[in-house]
PDB file of C-alpha atoms in Angstrom:
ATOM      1  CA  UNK I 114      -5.649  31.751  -6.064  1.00 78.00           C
ATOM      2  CA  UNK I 115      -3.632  28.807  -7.447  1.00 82.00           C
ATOM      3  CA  UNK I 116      -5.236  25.846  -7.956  1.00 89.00           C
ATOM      4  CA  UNK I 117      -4.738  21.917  -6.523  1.00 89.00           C
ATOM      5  CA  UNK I 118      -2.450  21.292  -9.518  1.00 91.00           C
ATOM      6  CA  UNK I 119      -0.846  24.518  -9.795  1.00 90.00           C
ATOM      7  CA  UNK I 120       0.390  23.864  -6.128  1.00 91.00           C
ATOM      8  CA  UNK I 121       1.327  19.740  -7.123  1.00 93.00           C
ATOM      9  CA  UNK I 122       3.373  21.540 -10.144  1.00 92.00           C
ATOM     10  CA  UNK I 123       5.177  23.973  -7.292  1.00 92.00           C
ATOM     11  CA  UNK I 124       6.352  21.021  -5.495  1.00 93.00           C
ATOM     12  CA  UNK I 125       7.164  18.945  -8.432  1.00 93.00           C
ATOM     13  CA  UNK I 126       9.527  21.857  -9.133  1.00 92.00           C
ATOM     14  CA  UNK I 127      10.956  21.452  -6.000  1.00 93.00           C
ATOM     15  CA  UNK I 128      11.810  18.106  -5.715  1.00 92.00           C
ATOM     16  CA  UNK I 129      12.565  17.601  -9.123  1.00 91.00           C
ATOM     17  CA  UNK I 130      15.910  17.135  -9.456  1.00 82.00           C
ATOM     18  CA  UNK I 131      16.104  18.003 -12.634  1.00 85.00           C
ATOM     19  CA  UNK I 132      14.302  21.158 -11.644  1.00 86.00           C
ATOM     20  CA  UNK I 133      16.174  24.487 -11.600  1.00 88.00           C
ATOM     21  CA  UNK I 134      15.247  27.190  -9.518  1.00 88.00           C
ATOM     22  CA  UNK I 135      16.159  30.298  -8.803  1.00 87.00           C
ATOM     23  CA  UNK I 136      15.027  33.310  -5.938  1.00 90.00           C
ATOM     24  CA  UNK I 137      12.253  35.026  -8.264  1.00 91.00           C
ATOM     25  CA  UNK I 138      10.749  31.557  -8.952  1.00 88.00           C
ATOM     26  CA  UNK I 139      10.791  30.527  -5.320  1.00 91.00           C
ATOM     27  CA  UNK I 140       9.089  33.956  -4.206  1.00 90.00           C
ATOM     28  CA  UNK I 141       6.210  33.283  -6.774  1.00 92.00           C
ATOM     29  CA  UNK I 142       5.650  29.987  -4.985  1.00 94.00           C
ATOM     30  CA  UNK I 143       1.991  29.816  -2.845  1.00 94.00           C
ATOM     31  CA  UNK I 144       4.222  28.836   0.058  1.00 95.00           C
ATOM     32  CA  UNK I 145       1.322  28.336   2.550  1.00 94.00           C
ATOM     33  CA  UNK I 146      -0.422  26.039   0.465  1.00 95.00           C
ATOM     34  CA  UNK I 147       2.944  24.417  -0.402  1.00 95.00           C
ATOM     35  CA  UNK I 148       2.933  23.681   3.019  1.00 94.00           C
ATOM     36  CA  UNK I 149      -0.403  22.287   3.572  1.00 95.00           C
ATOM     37  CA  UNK I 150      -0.132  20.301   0.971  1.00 95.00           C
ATOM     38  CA  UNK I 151       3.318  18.989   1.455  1.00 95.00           C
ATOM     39  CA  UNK I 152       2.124  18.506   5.650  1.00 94.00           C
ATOM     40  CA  UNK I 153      -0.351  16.140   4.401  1.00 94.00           C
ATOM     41  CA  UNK I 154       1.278  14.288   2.109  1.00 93.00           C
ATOM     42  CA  UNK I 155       4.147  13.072   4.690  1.00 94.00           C
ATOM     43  CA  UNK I 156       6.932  15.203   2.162  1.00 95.00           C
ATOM     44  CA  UNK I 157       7.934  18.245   4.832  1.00 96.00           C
ATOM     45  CA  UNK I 158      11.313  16.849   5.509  1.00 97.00           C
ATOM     46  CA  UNK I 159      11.999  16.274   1.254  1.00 96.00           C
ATOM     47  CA  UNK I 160      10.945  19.664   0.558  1.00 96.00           C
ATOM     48  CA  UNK I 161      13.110  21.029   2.735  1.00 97.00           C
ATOM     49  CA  UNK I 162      16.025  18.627   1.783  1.00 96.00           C
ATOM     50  CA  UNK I 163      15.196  19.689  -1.415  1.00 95.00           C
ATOM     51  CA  UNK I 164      15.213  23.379  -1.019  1.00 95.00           C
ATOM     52  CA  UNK I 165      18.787  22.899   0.516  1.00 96.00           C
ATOM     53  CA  UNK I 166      20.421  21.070  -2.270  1.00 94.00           C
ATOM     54  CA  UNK I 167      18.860  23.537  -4.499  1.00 94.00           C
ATOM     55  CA  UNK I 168      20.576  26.379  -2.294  1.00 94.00           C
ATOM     56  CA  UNK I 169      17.670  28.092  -2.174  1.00 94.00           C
ATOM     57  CA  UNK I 170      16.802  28.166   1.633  1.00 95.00           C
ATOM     58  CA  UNK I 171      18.242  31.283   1.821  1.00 94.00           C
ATOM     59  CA  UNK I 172      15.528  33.046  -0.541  1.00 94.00           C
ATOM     60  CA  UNK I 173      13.070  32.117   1.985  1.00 95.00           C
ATOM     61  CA  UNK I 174      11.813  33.753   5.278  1.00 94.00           C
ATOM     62  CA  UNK I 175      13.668  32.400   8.225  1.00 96.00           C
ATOM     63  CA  UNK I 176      10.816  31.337  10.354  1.00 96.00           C
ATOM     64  CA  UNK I 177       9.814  28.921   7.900  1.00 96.00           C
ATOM     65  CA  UNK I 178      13.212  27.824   7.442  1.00 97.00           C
ATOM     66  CA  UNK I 179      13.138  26.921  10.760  1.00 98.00           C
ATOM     67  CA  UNK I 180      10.355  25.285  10.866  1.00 97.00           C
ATOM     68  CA  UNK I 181      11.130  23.330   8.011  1.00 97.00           C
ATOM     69  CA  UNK I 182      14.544  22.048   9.430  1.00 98.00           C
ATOM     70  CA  UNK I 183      12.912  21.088  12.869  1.00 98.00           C
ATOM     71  CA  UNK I 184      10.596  18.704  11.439  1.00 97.00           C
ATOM     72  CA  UNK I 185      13.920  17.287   8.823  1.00 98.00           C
ATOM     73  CA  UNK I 186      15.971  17.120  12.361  1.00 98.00           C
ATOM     74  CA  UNK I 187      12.944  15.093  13.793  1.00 98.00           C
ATOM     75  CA  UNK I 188      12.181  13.257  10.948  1.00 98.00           C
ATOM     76  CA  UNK I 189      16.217  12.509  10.923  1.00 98.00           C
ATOM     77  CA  UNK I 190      16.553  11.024  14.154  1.00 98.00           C
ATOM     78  CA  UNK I 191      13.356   8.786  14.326  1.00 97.00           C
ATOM     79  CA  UNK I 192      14.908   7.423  10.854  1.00 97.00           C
ATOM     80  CA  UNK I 193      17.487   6.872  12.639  1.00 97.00           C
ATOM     81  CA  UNK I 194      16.188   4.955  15.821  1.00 97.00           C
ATOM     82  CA  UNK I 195      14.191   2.937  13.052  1.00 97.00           C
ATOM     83  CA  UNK I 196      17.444   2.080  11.434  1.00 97.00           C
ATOM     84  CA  UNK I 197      19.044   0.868  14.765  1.00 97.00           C
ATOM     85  CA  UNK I 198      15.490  -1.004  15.636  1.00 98.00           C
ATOM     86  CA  UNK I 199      15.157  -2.809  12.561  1.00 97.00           C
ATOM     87  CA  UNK I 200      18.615  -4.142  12.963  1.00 97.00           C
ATOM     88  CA  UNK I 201      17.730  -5.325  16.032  1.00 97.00           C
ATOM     89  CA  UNK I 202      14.904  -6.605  14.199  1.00 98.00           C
ATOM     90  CA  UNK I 203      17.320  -8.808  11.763  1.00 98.00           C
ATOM     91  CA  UNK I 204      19.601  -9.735  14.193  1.00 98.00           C
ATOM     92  CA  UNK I 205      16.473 -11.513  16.414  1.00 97.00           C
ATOM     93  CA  UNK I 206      15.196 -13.498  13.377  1.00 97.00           C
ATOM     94  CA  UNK I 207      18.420 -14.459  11.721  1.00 98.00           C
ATOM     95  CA  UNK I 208      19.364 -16.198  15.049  1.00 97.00           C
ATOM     96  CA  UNK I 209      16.173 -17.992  14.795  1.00 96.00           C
ATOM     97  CA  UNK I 210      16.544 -19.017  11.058  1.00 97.00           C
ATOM     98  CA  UNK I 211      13.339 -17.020  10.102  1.00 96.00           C
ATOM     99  CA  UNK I 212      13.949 -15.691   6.515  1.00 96.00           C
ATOM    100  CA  UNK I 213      12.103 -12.267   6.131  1.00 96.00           C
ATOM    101  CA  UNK I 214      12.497  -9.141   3.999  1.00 97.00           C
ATOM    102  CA  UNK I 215      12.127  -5.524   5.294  1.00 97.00           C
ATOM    103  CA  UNK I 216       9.074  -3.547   2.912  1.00 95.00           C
ATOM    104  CA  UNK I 217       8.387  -0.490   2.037  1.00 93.00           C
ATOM    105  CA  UNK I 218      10.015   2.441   4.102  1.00 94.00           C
ATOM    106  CA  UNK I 219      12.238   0.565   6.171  1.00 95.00           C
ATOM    107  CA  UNK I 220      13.822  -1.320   3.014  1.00 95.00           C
ATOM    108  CA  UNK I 221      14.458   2.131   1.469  1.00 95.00           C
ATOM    109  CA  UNK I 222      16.007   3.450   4.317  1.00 95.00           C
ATOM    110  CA  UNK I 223      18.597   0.400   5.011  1.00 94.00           C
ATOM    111  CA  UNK I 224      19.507   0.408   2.145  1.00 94.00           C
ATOM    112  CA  UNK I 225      20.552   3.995   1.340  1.00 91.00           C
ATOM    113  CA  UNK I 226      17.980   4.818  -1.278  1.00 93.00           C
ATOM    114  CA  UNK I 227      17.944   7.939  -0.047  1.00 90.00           C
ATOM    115  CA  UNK I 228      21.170  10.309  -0.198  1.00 90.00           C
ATOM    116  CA  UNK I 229      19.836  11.803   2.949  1.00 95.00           C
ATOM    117  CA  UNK I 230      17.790   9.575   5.893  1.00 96.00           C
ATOM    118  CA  UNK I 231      16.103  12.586   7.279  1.00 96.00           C
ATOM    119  CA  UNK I 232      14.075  12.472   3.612  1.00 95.00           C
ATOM    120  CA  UNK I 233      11.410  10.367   3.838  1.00 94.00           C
ATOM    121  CA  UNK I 234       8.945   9.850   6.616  1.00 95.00           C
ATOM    122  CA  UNK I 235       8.506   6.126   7.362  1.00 94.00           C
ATOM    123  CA  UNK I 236       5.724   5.050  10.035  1.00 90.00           C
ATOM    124  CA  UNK I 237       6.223   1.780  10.812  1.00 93.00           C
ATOM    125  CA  UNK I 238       8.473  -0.901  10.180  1.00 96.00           C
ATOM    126  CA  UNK I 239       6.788  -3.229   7.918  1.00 94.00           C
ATOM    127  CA  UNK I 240       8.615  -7.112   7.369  1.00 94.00           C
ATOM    128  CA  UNK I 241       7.488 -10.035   5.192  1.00 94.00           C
ATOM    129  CA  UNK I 242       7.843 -13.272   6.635  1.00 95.00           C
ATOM    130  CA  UNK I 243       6.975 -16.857   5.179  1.00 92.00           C
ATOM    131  CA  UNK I 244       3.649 -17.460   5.832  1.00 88.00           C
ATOM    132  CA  UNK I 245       4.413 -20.550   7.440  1.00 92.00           C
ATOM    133  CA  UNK I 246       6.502 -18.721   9.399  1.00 93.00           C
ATOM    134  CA  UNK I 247       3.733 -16.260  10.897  1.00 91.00           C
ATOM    135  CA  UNK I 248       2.973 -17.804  14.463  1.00 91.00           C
ATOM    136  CA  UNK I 249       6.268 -18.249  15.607  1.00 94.00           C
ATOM    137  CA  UNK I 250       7.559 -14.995  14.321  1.00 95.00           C
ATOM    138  CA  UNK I 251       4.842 -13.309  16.350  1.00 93.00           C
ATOM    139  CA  UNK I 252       5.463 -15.106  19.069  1.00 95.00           C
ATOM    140  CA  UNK I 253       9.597 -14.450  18.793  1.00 96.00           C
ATOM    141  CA  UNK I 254       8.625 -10.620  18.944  1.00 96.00           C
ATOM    142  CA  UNK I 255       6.402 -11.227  22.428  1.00 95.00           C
ATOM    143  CA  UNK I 256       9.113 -12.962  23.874  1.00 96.00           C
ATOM    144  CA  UNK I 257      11.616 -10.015  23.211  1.00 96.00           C
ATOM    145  CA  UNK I 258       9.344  -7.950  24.922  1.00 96.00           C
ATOM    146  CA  UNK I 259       6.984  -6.602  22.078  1.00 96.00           C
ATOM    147  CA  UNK I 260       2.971  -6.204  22.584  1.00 95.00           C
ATOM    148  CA  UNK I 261       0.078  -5.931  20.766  1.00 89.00           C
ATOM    149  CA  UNK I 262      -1.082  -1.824  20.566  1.00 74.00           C
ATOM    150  CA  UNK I 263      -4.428  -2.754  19.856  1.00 65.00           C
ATOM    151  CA  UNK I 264      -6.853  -3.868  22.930  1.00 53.00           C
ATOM    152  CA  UNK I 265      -9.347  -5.783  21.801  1.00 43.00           C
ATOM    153  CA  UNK I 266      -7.911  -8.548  20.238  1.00 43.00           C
ATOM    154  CA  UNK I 267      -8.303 -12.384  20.770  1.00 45.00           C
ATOM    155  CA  UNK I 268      -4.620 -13.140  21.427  1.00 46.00           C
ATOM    156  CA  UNK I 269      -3.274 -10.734  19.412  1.00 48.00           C
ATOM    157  CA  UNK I 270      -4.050 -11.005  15.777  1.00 49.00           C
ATOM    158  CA  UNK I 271      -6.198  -9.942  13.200  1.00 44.00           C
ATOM    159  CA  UNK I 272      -8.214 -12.565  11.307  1.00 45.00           C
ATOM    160  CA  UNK I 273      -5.316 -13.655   8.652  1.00 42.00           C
ATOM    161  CA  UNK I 274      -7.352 -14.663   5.947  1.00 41.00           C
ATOM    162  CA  UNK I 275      -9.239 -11.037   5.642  1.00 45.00           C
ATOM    163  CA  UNK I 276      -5.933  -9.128   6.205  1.00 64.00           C
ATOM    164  CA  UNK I 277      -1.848  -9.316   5.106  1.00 64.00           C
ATOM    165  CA  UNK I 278      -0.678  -8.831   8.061  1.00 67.00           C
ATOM    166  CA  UNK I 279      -0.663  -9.335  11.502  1.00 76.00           C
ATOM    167  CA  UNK I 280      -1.805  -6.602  14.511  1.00 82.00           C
ATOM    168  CA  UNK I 281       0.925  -4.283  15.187  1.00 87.00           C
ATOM    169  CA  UNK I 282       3.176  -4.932  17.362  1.00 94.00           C
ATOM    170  CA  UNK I 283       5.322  -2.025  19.832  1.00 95.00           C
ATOM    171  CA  UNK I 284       8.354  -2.171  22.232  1.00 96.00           C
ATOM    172  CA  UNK I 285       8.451   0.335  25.006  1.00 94.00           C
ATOM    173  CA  UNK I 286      12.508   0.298  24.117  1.00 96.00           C
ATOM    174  CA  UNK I 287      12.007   1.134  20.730  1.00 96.00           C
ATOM    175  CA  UNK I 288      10.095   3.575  18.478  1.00 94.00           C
ATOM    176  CA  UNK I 289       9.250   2.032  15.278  1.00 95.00           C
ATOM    177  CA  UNK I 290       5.413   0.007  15.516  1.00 94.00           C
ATOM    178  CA  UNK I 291       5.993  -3.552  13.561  1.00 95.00           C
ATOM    179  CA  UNK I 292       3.857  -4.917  10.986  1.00 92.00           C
ATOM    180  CA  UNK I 293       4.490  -8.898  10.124  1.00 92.00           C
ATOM    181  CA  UNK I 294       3.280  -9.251   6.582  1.00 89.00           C
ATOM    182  CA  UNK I 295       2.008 -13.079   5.390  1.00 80.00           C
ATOM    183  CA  UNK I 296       2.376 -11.393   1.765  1.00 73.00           C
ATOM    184  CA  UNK I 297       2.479  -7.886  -0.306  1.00 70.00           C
ATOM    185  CA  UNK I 298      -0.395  -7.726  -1.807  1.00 70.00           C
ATOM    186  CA  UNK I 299      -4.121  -8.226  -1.425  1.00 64.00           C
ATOM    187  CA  UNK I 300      -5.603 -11.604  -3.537  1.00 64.00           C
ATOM    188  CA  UNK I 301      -7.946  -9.834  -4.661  1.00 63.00           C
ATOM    189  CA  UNK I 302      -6.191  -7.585  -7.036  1.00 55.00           C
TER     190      UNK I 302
END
């Protein structure tokens, strides 16, 4: 039975792109495990991108082909809607004058970091605004029709000085959950 790393070093193989492989070394791979692994960590849809620049899809059985390319076509599309939301996003606070900068997965994906969108899994669409800038961005999002997903809150937001950001915020028109960030990282560190 492989081991934790043995299974890291099987994916690392196939992502890598400087990673050859070839149809004995992808039929030695603990796919199951691969999977389990890869399922948890939020990297399905790479894999699979992955396995298809590689061109090696084709060593592999065609049920989990499938399954892999249903979850990239998925993963694809929300990308995206997330895309299209978060330029809605821009759009809203450049009218206003709010200066702001899209974090983490949604700054990857607009700005093609990724040869292929379907790639990466992104949750949420996080944003930094100026801190200064917090209550009326918040209350820019209610106004174009965004809520707060989490009930019990006083009016919406999580204490500010115990967290960096504020309480998500969701649209019924649009997919992405929104996270307005006062800064990147915790004082603390």
């Amino acid at each position: 039975m492989p081991t934790q790393f043995d299974i890291l070093r099987q994916i690392d193989a196939i992502v890598n792109q400087n990673t050859e492989l070839d149809q004995a070394a992808v039929l030695e791979f603990d796919w199951e495990a691969i999977l389990t692994t890869a399922s948890a960590g939020l990297i399905l849809p790479h894999i699979y991108v992955s396995l298809r620049t590689k061109k090696v899809l084709d060593f592999l059985e065609e049920d989990f082909v499938a399954y892999l390319h249903e979850i990239y076509i998925l993963n694809k599309e929300r990308n995206e809607d997330l895309v299209y939301q978060a330029q809605h996003i821009a759009k809203l606070l450049q009218e206003e004058g709010i200066e702001f900068v899209f974090l983490k997965g949604t700054a990857l994906l607009i700005s093609d970091y990724y040869s292929d969108i379907g790639s990466r899994m992104v949750g949420d669409i996080d944003l930094l605004v100026n801190e200064q800038d917090q209550e009326r961005t918040d209350a820019l999002f209610r106004k174009a029709g965004y809520v707060n997903n989490i009930a019990k809150t006083s009016i919406g937001k999580l204490d500010l000085a115990d967290h960096r950001h504020l309480s998500r915020l969701v649209h019924s028109d649009y997919i992405g959950a929104v996270e307005i960030h006062k800064r990147v990282i915790d004082e603390t560190i």
